[in-house]
Tab-separated table of C-alpha atoms in Angstrom:
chain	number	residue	atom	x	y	z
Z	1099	UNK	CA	-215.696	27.662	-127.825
Z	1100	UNK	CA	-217.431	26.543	-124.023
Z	1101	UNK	CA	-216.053	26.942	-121.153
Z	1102	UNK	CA	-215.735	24.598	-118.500
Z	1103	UNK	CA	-215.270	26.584	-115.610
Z	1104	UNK	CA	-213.878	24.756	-111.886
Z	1105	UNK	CA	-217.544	24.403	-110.625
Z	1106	UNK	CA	-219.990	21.689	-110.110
Z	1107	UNK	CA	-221.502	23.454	-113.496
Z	1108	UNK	CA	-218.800	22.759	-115.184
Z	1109	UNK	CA	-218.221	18.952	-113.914
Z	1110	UNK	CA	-221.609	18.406	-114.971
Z	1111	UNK	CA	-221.285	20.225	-118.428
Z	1112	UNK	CA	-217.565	17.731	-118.944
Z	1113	UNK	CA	-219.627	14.968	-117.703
Z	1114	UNK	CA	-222.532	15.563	-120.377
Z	1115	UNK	CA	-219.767	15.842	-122.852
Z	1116	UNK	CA	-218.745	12.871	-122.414
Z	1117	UNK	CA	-222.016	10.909	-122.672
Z	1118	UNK	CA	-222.903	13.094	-125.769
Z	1119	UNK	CA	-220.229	12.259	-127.585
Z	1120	UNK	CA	-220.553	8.493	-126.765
Z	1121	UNK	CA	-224.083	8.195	-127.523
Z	1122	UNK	CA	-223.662	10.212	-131.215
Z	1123	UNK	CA	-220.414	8.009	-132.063
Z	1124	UNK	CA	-222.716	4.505	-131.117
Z	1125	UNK	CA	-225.788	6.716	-133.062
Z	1126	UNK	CA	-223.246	6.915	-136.332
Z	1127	UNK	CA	-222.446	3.671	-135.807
Z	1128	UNK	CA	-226.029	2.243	-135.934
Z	1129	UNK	CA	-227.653	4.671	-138.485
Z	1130	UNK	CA	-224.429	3.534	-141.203
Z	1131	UNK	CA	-225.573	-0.464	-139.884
Z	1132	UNK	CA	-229.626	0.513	-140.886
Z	1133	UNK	CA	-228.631	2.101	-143.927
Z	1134	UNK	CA	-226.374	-0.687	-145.347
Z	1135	UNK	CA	-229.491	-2.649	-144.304
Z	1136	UNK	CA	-231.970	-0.612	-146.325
Z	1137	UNK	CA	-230.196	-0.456	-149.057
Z	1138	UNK	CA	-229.720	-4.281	-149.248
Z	1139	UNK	CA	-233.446	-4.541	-149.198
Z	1140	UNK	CA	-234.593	-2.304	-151.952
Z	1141	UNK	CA	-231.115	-3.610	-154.161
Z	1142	UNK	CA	-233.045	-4.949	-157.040
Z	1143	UNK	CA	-235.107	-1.530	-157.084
Z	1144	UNK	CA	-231.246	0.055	-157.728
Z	1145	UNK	CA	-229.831	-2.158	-160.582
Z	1146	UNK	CA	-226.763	-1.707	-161.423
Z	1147	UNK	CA	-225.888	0.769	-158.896
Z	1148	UNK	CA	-226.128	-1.276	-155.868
Z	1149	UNK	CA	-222.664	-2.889	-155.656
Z	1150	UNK	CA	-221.626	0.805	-156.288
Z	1151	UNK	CA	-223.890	2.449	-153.297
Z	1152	UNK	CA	-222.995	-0.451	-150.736
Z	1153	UNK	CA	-219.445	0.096	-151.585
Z	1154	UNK	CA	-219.904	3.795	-151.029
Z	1155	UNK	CA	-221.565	3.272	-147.072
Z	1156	UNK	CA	-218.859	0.701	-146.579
Z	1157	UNK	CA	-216.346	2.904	-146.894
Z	1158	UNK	CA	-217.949	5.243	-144.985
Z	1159	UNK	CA	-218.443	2.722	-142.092
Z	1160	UNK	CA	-215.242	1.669	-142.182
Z	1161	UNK	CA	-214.070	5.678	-141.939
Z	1162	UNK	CA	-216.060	5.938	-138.824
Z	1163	UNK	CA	-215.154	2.697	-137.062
Z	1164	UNK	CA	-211.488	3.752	-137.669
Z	1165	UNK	CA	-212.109	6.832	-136.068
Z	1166	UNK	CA	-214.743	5.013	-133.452
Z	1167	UNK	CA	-211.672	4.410	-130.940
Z	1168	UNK	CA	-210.443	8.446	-131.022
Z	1169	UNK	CA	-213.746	9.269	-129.800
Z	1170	UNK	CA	-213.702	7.247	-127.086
Z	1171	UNK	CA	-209.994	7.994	-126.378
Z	1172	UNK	CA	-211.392	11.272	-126.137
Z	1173	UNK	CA	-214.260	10.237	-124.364
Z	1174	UNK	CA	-212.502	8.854	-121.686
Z	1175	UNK	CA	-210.182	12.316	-121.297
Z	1176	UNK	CA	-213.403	14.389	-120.780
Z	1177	UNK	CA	-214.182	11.818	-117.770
Z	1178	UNK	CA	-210.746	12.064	-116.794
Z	1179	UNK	CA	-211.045	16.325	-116.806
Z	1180	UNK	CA	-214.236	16.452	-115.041
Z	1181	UNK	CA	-213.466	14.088	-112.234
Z	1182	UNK	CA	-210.055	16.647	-111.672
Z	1183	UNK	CA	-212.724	19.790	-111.619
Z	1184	UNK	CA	-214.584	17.744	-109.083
Z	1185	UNK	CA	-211.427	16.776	-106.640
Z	1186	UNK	CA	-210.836	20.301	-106.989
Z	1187	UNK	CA	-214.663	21.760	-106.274
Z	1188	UNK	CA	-214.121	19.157	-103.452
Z	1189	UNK	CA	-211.049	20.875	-101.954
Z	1190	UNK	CA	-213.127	24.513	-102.129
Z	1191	UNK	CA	-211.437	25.425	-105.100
Z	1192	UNK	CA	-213.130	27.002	-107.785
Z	1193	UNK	CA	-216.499	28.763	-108.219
């Protein structure tokens, strides 16, 4: 596991958390919106199977925009942690 150490290093490694986690939960997001969309365009190339297979990415779209809000929750609590590590690099604390 990383280690975020009380440094400007570490403020910046929090902060790139952060915007790494947002930009693969928006990522999941889009790639489950393109493949619904593929899908639907090829349907008469599946047959029968297409009601099944659209069913299937729905549910898995609706997994991820259940779980869509945790991320961010826990988005938000990486911001949160680096901008303490900064106040503290601020006050000379730290590395």
């Amino acid at each position: 596991m990383a280690k975020y150490g009380i440094s400007a290093e570490g403020v910046s490694a929090l902060n790139q958390l952060a915007s790494d986690m947002s930009t693969i939960n928006d990522d999941i997001e889009e790639s489950g919106r393109t493949l619904k969309s593929k899908i639907s365009g090829i349907g008469d190339g599946l047959g029968v199977y297409e009601d099944e297979i659209l069913d299937l990415v729905s549910d898995v779209n609706n997994a991820q925009e259940k779980g869509r809000e945790s991320v961010n929750q826990l988005t938000q609590k990486v911001k949160s942690l680096a901008n303490e590590i900064q106040g503290l690099v601020s006050m000379g604390l730290g590395k």
